[in-house]
């Protein structure tokens, strides 16, 4: 439909909750938001969600896979399929994330994502039922600290190579959106300067950085912290480390995995209450097993066992998650955060942290990327680019 109206029982934005309201959508863009009902509207041109809550679609900016697709080895068709699975969870955009791997594998992931993005755009122009928008690629590693490797394969963790970085930038064709690196690794500060100068967001992670080293990285342009607390030097009262450096740096976004396995609920509240709800970014860190039953999977060449939805390496270390952002939203709401706060953390902040224009909010000029939720915050429908991408 080129132009139509969505009737919402309740409209959640990152700023407020409106009661009965409407959105006018034209060519995939929100052109008007109003209370109650617009006048003079042919009923054939409405989507009626009067009994439901309409919210901005969730944006997952750290996700290694879903439904059997692995971001390291997926081809364009796999990423499109991943997007079609993610809309079941209200996710309207995602940033595929790789794990540490040989240079050639990461280069081919960059190329595959670039191809997937152009295929997504072509499909959208043909008005096909869309999957979630593919935003580009996040390279998590390979320039990490082996001392905080987590589930990153140590065989492929390596020193910074500016030459490799330039090749990733070339292969991704402008779609390398974020790199996670450990800032204490030799050459990392030069890498931060190079990446930031090319418009790439640098996130510190898998790091043993001290407080001082982390502040240097933020001063050099790093602007995000990868799954705060997980795979980084923990807080010690005489050694505050990267966690406290990130929490007190008001220009740094912090990622949190809110599945209540990676972080204790009290730790989640501690982090959000210190960073505030305007720079906390909910991520899934999901692996290919997300959306599939328990069993044996692999991640970056390592065997992963999923039991009760929790993914672990054979040694017991957590190996990513099977979390989806709709569940993360329900989890933060269960801790007492409001719906607008949840919309900030799951939609607006992911977009702002990657400087994605026109995504993550419900206001005129923004893409009509929406999640429709019931009273239990379960996803009833998902709209991507103004088209219904999923209906329960
Ligand atoms: Fe990850």
Tab-separated table of C-alpha atoms and ligand atoms in Angstrom:
chain	number	residue	atom	x	y	z
A	1	UNK	CA	0.000	0.000	0.000
A	2	UNK	CA	1.483	3.347	-0.983
A	3	UNK	CA	-0.419	5.391	1.581
A	4	UNK	CA	-2.345	4.115	4.554
A	5	UNK	CA	-3.061	4.655	8.226
A	6	UNK	CA	-2.195	2.475	11.214
A	7	UNK	CA	-4.639	2.686	14.110
A	8	UNK	CA	-2.931	1.934	17.424
A	9	UNK	CA	-4.560	1.204	20.766
A	10	UNK	CA	-1.414	2.512	22.384
A	11	UNK	CA	1.629	4.076	20.771
A	12	UNK	CA	5.001	3.719	22.490
A	13	UNK	CA	7.821	5.981	21.405
A	14	UNK	CA	11.256	6.390	22.996
A	15	UNK	CA	9.863	9.575	24.545
A	16	UNK	CA	6.303	8.883	25.662
A	17	UNK	CA	3.241	6.659	25.566
A	18	UNK	CA	0.190	7.846	23.662
A	19	UNK	CA	-3.234	6.267	24.010
A	20	UNK	CA	-5.498	5.763	21.001
A	21	UNK	CA	-3.520	7.182	18.123
A	22	UNK	CA	-2.693	6.834	14.461
A	23	UNK	CA	0.270	6.854	12.103
A	24	UNK	CA	0.001	7.874	8.491
A	25	UNK	CA	2.470	5.985	6.312
A	26	UNK	CA	3.430	6.949	2.774
A	27	UNK	CA	5.942	5.064	0.615
A	28	UNK	CA	7.376	3.314	3.664
A	29	UNK	CA	7.867	6.501	5.667
A	30	UNK	CA	5.871	7.809	8.637
A	31	UNK	CA	4.429	11.141	7.525
A	32	UNK	CA	2.090	11.937	10.410
A	33	UNK	CA	1.542	10.863	14.017
A	34	UNK	CA	-1.632	11.914	15.761
A	35	UNK	CA	-3.952	11.150	18.629
A	36	UNK	CA	-7.280	9.398	18.239
A	37	UNK	CA	-8.481	8.902	14.638
A	38	UNK	CA	-7.738	10.870	11.486
A	39	UNK	CA	-10.740	12.278	9.690
A	40	UNK	CA	-11.952	11.366	6.231
A	41	UNK	CA	-10.190	8.050	5.980
A	42	UNK	CA	-11.353	5.199	3.717
A	43	UNK	CA	-11.441	2.079	5.927
A	44	UNK	CA	-9.826	0.010	3.195
A	45	UNK	CA	-6.649	1.972	3.767
A	46	UNK	CA	-6.165	1.190	7.433
A	47	UNK	CA	-4.301	-1.397	9.468
A	48	UNK	CA	-6.309	-1.765	12.638
A	49	UNK	CA	-4.230	-2.464	15.758
A	50	UNK	CA	-6.676	-0.790	18.145
A	51	UNK	CA	-6.415	-3.473	20.826
A	52	UNK	CA	-2.625	-3.511	20.639
A	53	UNK	CA	0.538	-1.524	21.291
A	54	UNK	CA	2.561	-0.145	18.406
A	55	UNK	CA	6.263	0.504	19.104
A	56	UNK	CA	9.367	1.187	17.050
A	57	UNK	CA	10.781	-2.026	15.608
A	58	UNK	CA	13.706	-3.477	17.532
A	59	UNK	CA	17.208	-3.044	16.114
A	60	UNK	CA	19.693	-5.798	16.940
A	61	UNK	CA	23.187	-4.427	16.407
A	62	UNK	CA	25.148	-7.443	17.666
A	63	UNK	CA	23.949	-10.788	16.324
A	64	UNK	CA	26.037	-13.710	15.098
A	65	UNK	CA	23.245	-15.777	13.649
A	66	UNK	CA	19.680	-16.982	13.792
A	67	UNK	CA	17.727	-19.990	12.596
A	68	UNK	CA	20.785	-21.933	11.468
A	69	UNK	CA	22.443	-19.022	9.673
A	70	UNK	CA	25.941	-18.117	10.859
A	71	UNK	CA	27.092	-14.546	10.150
A	72	UNK	CA	30.659	-15.730	9.461
A	73	UNK	CA	29.774	-18.133	6.697
A	74	UNK	CA	26.394	-16.934	5.441
A	75	UNK	CA	25.834	-15.902	1.852
A	76	UNK	CA	23.464	-13.153	0.730
A	77	UNK	CA	20.507	-15.520	0.602
A	78	UNK	CA	21.240	-16.711	4.163
A	79	UNK	CA	21.222	-13.154	5.516
A	80	UNK	CA	17.893	-12.452	3.815
A	81	UNK	CA	16.518	-15.636	5.402
A	82	UNK	CA	17.872	-14.529	8.778
A	83	UNK	CA	15.957	-11.263	8.388
A	84	UNK	CA	12.758	-13.166	7.627
A	85	UNK	CA	13.173	-15.125	10.853
A	86	UNK	CA	13.971	-12.111	12.987
A	87	UNK	CA	10.748	-10.282	12.127
A	88	UNK	CA	8.933	-12.901	14.260
A	89	UNK	CA	10.631	-11.182	17.192
A	90	UNK	CA	9.729	-7.615	16.257
A	91	UNK	CA	13.235	-7.045	14.905
A	92	UNK	CA	13.089	-4.686	11.928
A	93	UNK	CA	16.816	-4.172	11.397
A	94	UNK	CA	19.971	-6.045	12.324
A	95	UNK	CA	23.728	-5.819	12.038
A	96	UNK	CA	25.248	-9.251	11.357
A	97	UNK	CA	28.310	-9.752	13.556
A	98	UNK	CA	31.233	-12.020	12.833
A	99	UNK	CA	33.483	-13.741	15.329
A	100	UNK	CA	37.265	-13.916	15.030
A	101	UNK	CA	38.253	-15.901	11.939
A	102	UNK	CA	40.934	-16.034	9.247
A	103	UNK	CA	41.232	-12.931	7.075
A	104	UNK	CA	39.713	-14.572	3.988
A	105	UNK	CA	36.622	-15.712	5.919
A	106	UNK	CA	36.004	-12.213	7.287
A	107	UNK	CA	36.527	-10.695	3.839
A	108	UNK	CA	33.957	-13.018	2.349
A	109	UNK	CA	31.507	-12.197	5.164
A	110	UNK	CA	31.948	-8.499	4.274
A	111	UNK	CA	31.185	-9.259	0.621
A	112	UNK	CA	28.208	-11.461	1.458
A	113	UNK	CA	26.628	-8.793	3.649
A	114	UNK	CA	27.187	-6.156	0.956
A	115	UNK	CA	25.395	-8.400	-1.565
A	116	UNK	CA	22.605	-9.119	0.937
A	117	UNK	CA	22.003	-5.414	1.507
A	118	UNK	CA	21.655	-4.736	-2.216
A	119	UNK	CA	19.314	-7.709	-2.631
A	120	UNK	CA	17.243	-6.511	0.319
A	121	UNK	CA	16.976	-3.073	-1.290
A	122	UNK	CA	15.976	-4.541	-4.653
A	123	UNK	CA	13.324	-6.708	-2.991
A	124	UNK	CA	12.021	-3.717	-1.103
A	125	UNK	CA	11.794	-1.683	-4.330
A	126	UNK	CA	9.748	-4.541	-5.848
A	127	UNK	CA	7.466	-4.373	-2.760
A	128	UNK	CA	8.165	-7.964	-1.805
A	129	UNK	CA	7.296	-8.957	1.758
A	130	UNK	CA	10.475	-7.841	3.473
A	131	UNK	CA	12.590	-9.417	6.146
A	132	UNK	CA	14.367	-7.256	8.665
A	133	UNK	CA	16.575	-4.558	7.171
A	134	UNK	CA	20.262	-5.541	6.927
A	135	UNK	CA	22.343	-2.667	8.220
A	136	UNK	CA	25.877	-3.719	7.277
A	137	UNK	CA	28.449	-5.708	9.187
A	138	UNK	CA	30.053	-5.702	12.637
A	139	UNK	CA	33.456	-7.358	12.893
A	140	UNK	CA	33.840	-8.603	16.476
A	141	UNK	CA	37.559	-9.219	16.427
A	142	UNK	CA	40.034	-10.407	15.302
A	143	UNK	CA	42.101	-7.781	17.202
A	144	UNK	CA	41.195	-8.891	20.705
A	145	UNK	CA	42.969	-9.797	23.908
A	146	UNK	CA	43.345	-13.591	24.160
A	147	UNK	CA	43.151	-13.189	27.960
A	148	UNK	CA	39.461	-12.200	27.479
A	149	UNK	CA	38.696	-14.339	24.467
A	150	UNK	CA	35.336	-15.652	25.686
A	151	UNK	CA	34.097	-17.745	22.800
A	152	UNK	CA	36.397	-16.155	20.202
A	153	UNK	CA	38.651	-18.783	18.658
A	154	UNK	CA	42.179	-18.017	19.992
A	155	UNK	CA	43.775	-19.625	16.926
A	156	UNK	CA	42.642	-16.629	14.857
A	157	UNK	CA	43.013	-13.754	17.350
A	158	UNK	CA	45.866	-11.629	16.019
A	159	UNK	CA	47.702	-8.319	16.194
A	160	UNK	CA	46.231	-5.236	14.555
A	161	UNK	CA	46.791	-4.990	10.811
A	162	UNK	CA	45.822	-1.696	9.179
A	163	UNK	CA	46.252	-3.417	5.820
A	164	UNK	CA	43.596	-5.991	6.728
A	165	UNK	CA	41.282	-3.239	7.972
A	166	UNK	CA	41.588	-1.383	4.658
A	167	UNK	CA	40.684	-4.604	2.856
A	168	UNK	CA	37.612	-5.105	5.077
A	169	UNK	CA	36.541	-1.531	4.343
A	170	UNK	CA	36.924	-2.188	0.617
A	171	UNK	CA	35.123	-5.535	0.650
A	172	UNK	CA	32.186	-4.171	2.638
A	173	UNK	CA	31.769	-1.220	0.280
A	174	UNK	CA	30.771	1.328	2.923
A	175	UNK	CA	28.822	-1.195	4.990
A	176	UNK	CA	31.459	-1.906	7.646
A	177	UNK	CA	29.523	-0.238	10.457
A	178	UNK	CA	31.318	-1.374	13.587
A	179	UNK	CA	34.486	-3.107	14.768
A	180	UNK	CA	34.996	-4.532	18.248
A	181	UNK	CA	38.621	-4.458	19.333
A	182	UNK	CA	40.686	-4.581	22.509
A	183	UNK	CA	42.276	-1.139	22.854
A	184	UNK	CA	45.309	-2.363	24.817
A	185	UNK	CA	46.464	-4.545	21.908
A	186	UNK	CA	49.457	-3.043	20.114
A	187	UNK	CA	48.391	-0.818	17.228
A	188	UNK	CA	44.788	-0.557	18.431
A	189	UNK	CA	44.814	3.216	18.865
A	190	UNK	CA	45.967	3.643	15.241
A	191	UNK	CA	43.210	1.267	14.191
A	192	UNK	CA	40.647	3.326	16.116
A	193	UNK	CA	41.802	6.511	14.349
A	194	UNK	CA	41.666	4.871	10.943
A	195	UNK	CA	38.231	3.309	11.487
A	196	UNK	CA	36.692	6.430	13.002
A	197	UNK	CA	38.048	8.522	10.112
A	198	UNK	CA	36.190	6.161	7.761
A	199	UNK	CA	32.922	6.538	9.695
A	200	UNK	CA	33.139	3.142	11.396
A	201	UNK	CA	32.024	2.863	15.020
A	202	UNK	CA	34.639	1.305	17.287
A	203	UNK	CA	33.475	-0.663	20.289
A	204	UNK	CA	35.840	-1.886	22.994
A	205	UNK	CA	35.423	-5.515	23.908
A	206	UNK	CA	37.085	-8.835	24.643
A	207	UNK	CA	39.488	-6.603	26.481
A	208	UNK	CA	41.652	-6.552	29.553
A	209	UNK	CA	41.997	-2.754	29.342
A	210	UNK	CA	42.597	-0.875	32.544
A	211	UNK	CA	40.522	2.174	33.390
A	212	UNK	CA	43.241	4.423	31.958
A	213	UNK	CA	43.650	2.388	28.758
A	214	UNK	CA	39.904	2.433	28.185
A	215	UNK	CA	39.705	6.210	28.643
A	216	UNK	CA	42.477	6.599	26.053
A	217	UNK	CA	40.473	4.505	23.606
A	218	UNK	CA	37.372	6.653	24.155
A	219	UNK	CA	39.455	9.820	23.720
A	220	UNK	CA	40.757	8.342	20.449
A	221	UNK	CA	37.201	7.899	19.195
A	222	UNK	CA	35.888	4.537	20.410
A	223	UNK	CA	32.239	5.179	21.262
A	224	UNK	CA	30.767	1.929	22.439
A	225	UNK	CA	31.493	-0.986	24.794
A	226	UNK	CA	30.774	-4.516	23.587
A	227	UNK	CA	28.560	-6.575	25.944
A	228	UNK	CA	29.593	-4.657	29.034
A	229	UNK	CA	30.971	-6.930	31.768
A	230	UNK	CA	31.135	-10.025	29.547
A	231	UNK	CA	34.620	-10.844	28.214
A	232	UNK	CA	36.254	-7.836	29.854
A	233	UNK	CA	38.321	-7.027	32.951
A	234	UNK	CA	35.878	-7.012	35.864
A	235	UNK	CA	35.443	-4.116	38.306
A	236	UNK	CA	37.803	-4.160	41.266
A	237	UNK	CA	37.776	-1.308	43.771
A	238	UNK	CA	41.487	-0.613	43.220
A	239	UNK	CA	41.331	-1.460	39.523
A	240	UNK	CA	38.067	-0.057	38.090
A	241	UNK	CA	38.910	-1.183	34.556
A	242	UNK	CA	37.060	-0.726	31.298
A	243	UNK	CA	33.605	-1.198	32.874
A	244	UNK	CA	33.732	1.871	35.089
A	245	UNK	CA	35.510	3.850	32.340
A	246	UNK	CA	32.613	3.091	29.979
A	247	UNK	CA	29.899	3.754	32.553
A	248	UNK	CA	31.273	7.170	33.434
A	249	UNK	CA	31.983	8.251	29.827
A	250	UNK	CA	28.772	10.018	28.925
A	251	UNK	CA	29.481	9.845	25.172
A	252	UNK	CA	29.903	6.057	25.143
A	253	UNK	CA	27.096	3.597	24.416
A	254	UNK	CA	27.069	0.358	26.383
A	255	UNK	CA	25.784	-2.967	25.074
A	256	UNK	CA	23.995	-5.287	27.480
A	257	UNK	CA	22.898	-8.901	26.974
A	258	UNK	CA	19.736	-9.011	29.069
A	259	UNK	CA	18.948	-12.716	29.114
A	260	UNK	CA	19.573	-12.952	32.891
A	261	UNK	CA	22.231	-15.610	32.174
A	262	UNK	CA	25.035	-13.356	30.945
A	263	UNK	CA	24.299	-10.764	33.621
A	264	UNK	CA	22.553	-10.987	36.985
A	265	UNK	CA	19.410	-8.808	37.010
A	266	UNK	CA	21.016	-6.586	39.668
A	267	UNK	CA	24.025	-6.064	37.378
A	268	UNK	CA	21.685	-5.067	34.553
A	269	UNK	CA	20.011	-2.498	36.811
A	270	UNK	CA	23.371	-1.255	38.096
A	271	UNK	CA	24.575	-0.664	34.529
A	272	UNK	CA	21.398	0.952	33.243
A	273	UNK	CA	21.046	3.136	36.313
A	274	UNK	CA	24.607	4.423	35.894
A	275	UNK	CA	24.670	4.808	32.121
A	276	UNK	CA	21.053	5.925	31.882
A	277	UNK	CA	18.499	4.767	29.362
A	278	UNK	CA	19.719	7.046	26.572
A	279	UNK	CA	23.002	5.223	25.972
A	280	UNK	CA	22.213	1.647	26.872
A	281	UNK	CA	21.896	-0.641	23.842
A	282	UNK	CA	20.177	-4.002	24.175
A	283	UNK	CA	21.782	-6.656	22.001
A	284	UNK	CA	21.133	-10.354	21.564
A	285	UNK	CA	24.668	-11.651	20.815
A	286	UNK	CA	22.612	-14.546	19.421
A	287	UNK	CA	24.256	-17.421	17.564
A	288	UNK	CA	22.888	-19.573	14.742
A	289	UNK	CA	21.094	-21.760	17.311
A	290	UNK	CA	18.710	-18.897	18.144
A	291	UNK	CA	15.237	-19.808	16.928
A	292	UNK	CA	16.169	-23.526	16.893
A	293	UNK	CA	15.863	-26.277	19.525
A	294	UNK	CA	18.546	-27.296	22.036
A	295	UNK	CA	21.414	-29.306	20.530
A	296	UNK	CA	24.958	-29.118	19.209
A	297	UNK	CA	26.018	-26.151	17.087
A	298	UNK	CA	29.250	-24.426	16.150
A	299	UNK	CA	30.565	-20.898	16.427
A	300	UNK	CA	33.808	-19.754	14.812
A	301	UNK	CA	34.924	-23.371	14.492
A	302	UNK	CA	34.247	-24.185	18.174
A	303	UNK	CA	31.656	-26.705	19.327
A	304	UNK	CA	28.737	-25.160	21.230
A	305	UNK	CA	26.121	-27.033	23.232
A	306	UNK	CA	22.732	-25.401	23.734
A	307	UNK	CA	20.787	-26.682	26.713
A	308	UNK	CA	17.704	-24.968	28.092
A	309	UNK	CA	18.359	-22.170	25.591
A	310	UNK	CA	21.793	-21.446	27.116
A	311	UNK	CA	24.765	-21.796	24.725
A	312	UNK	CA	28.069	-22.950	26.200
A	313	UNK	CA	31.431	-24.193	24.973
A	314	UNK	CA	32.338	-27.714	26.016
A	315	UNK	CA	34.424	-26.230	28.873
A	316	UNK	CA	31.350	-24.384	30.202
A	317	UNK	CA	32.068	-20.822	29.003
A	318	UNK	CA	29.020	-18.940	27.712
A	319	UNK	CA	29.060	-18.989	23.914
A	320	UNK	CA	26.804	-16.201	22.767
A	321	UNK	CA	23.110	-16.548	23.404
A	322	UNK	CA	19.811	-17.652	21.936
A	323	UNK	CA	18.238	-14.402	23.079
A	324	UNK	CA	15.996	-12.333	20.834
A	325	UNK	CA	15.351	-8.633	21.357
A	326	UNK	CA	11.640	-9.038	22.104
A	327	UNK	CA	12.601	-11.209	25.077
A	328	UNK	CA	15.259	-8.680	26.114
A	329	UNK	CA	12.564	-5.986	26.072
A	330	UNK	CA	10.262	-8.103	28.247
A	331	UNK	CA	13.203	-8.686	30.594
A	332	UNK	CA	14.035	-5.002	31.094
A	333	UNK	CA	10.350	-4.210	31.586
A	334	UNK	CA	10.222	-6.957	34.243
A	335	UNK	CA	12.953	-5.013	36.069
A	336	UNK	CA	10.712	-1.936	36.224
A	337	UNK	CA	11.855	0.065	33.200
A	338	UNK	CA	9.060	1.820	31.318
A	339	UNK	CA	8.012	1.076	27.751
A	340	UNK	CA	9.570	4.306	26.413
A	341	UNK	CA	12.800	3.407	28.220
A	342	UNK	CA	12.700	-0.055	26.660
A	343	UNK	CA	12.082	1.524	23.236
A	344	UNK	CA	15.147	3.714	23.754
A	345	UNK	CA	17.317	0.737	24.624
A	346	UNK	CA	16.026	-1.632	21.927
A	347	UNK	CA	15.340	0.779	19.061
A	348	UNK	CA	16.517	4.366	19.329
A	349	UNK	CA	19.923	3.890	20.980
A	350	UNK	CA	20.996	1.074	18.653
A	351	UNK	CA	20.241	3.430	15.745
A	352	UNK	CA	21.863	6.492	17.325
A	353	UNK	CA	24.969	4.591	18.375
A	354	UNK	CA	25.555	3.627	14.736
A	355	UNK	CA	24.365	7.016	13.432
A	356	UNK	CA	21.585	5.395	11.391
A	357	UNK	CA	19.359	8.178	10.145
A	358	UNK	CA	15.587	7.723	10.149
A	359	UNK	CA	15.469	4.519	12.170
A	360	UNK	CA	14.544	3.667	15.757
A	361	UNK	CA	11.752	6.127	16.464
A	362	UNK	CA	8.108	6.676	15.608
A	363	UNK	CA	7.904	10.181	14.215
A	364	UNK	CA	7.414	11.896	10.894
A	365	UNK	CA	10.341	11.361	8.556
A	366	UNK	CA	11.298	8.009	10.069
A	367	UNK	CA	10.961	4.705	8.221
A	368	UNK	CA	7.788	2.830	9.109
A	369	UNK	CA	9.611	0.002	10.923
A	370	UNK	CA	7.289	-1.086	13.709
A	371	UNK	CA	6.601	-3.845	16.202
A	372	UNK	CA	2.995	-4.524	17.210
A	373	UNK	CA	2.751	-6.052	20.672
A	374	UNK	CA	0.056	-7.521	22.891
A	375	UNK	CA	-0.370	-6.756	26.601
A	376	UNK	CA	2.299	-9.345	27.478
A	377	UNK	CA	4.698	-7.655	25.021
A	378	UNK	CA	4.531	-10.638	22.679
A	379	UNK	CA	4.944	-9.788	19.011
A	380	UNK	CA	1.674	-9.832	17.071
A	381	UNK	CA	2.912	-8.189	13.876
A	382	UNK	CA	5.999	-6.545	12.452
A	383	UNK	CA	6.142	-3.850	9.799
A	384	UNK	CA	9.296	-3.185	7.812
A	385	UNK	CA	9.548	-0.247	5.434
A	386	UNK	CA	5.782	0.185	5.683
A	387	UNK	CA	5.017	-3.412	4.651
A	388	UNK	CA	3.603	-6.099	6.929
A	389	UNK	CA	6.563	-8.482	7.284
A	390	UNK	CA	5.070	-10.766	9.925
A	391	UNK	CA	1.690	-11.508	11.461
A	392	UNK	CA	1.181	-13.994	14.265
B	1	LIG	FE1	29.414	-11.343	20.048
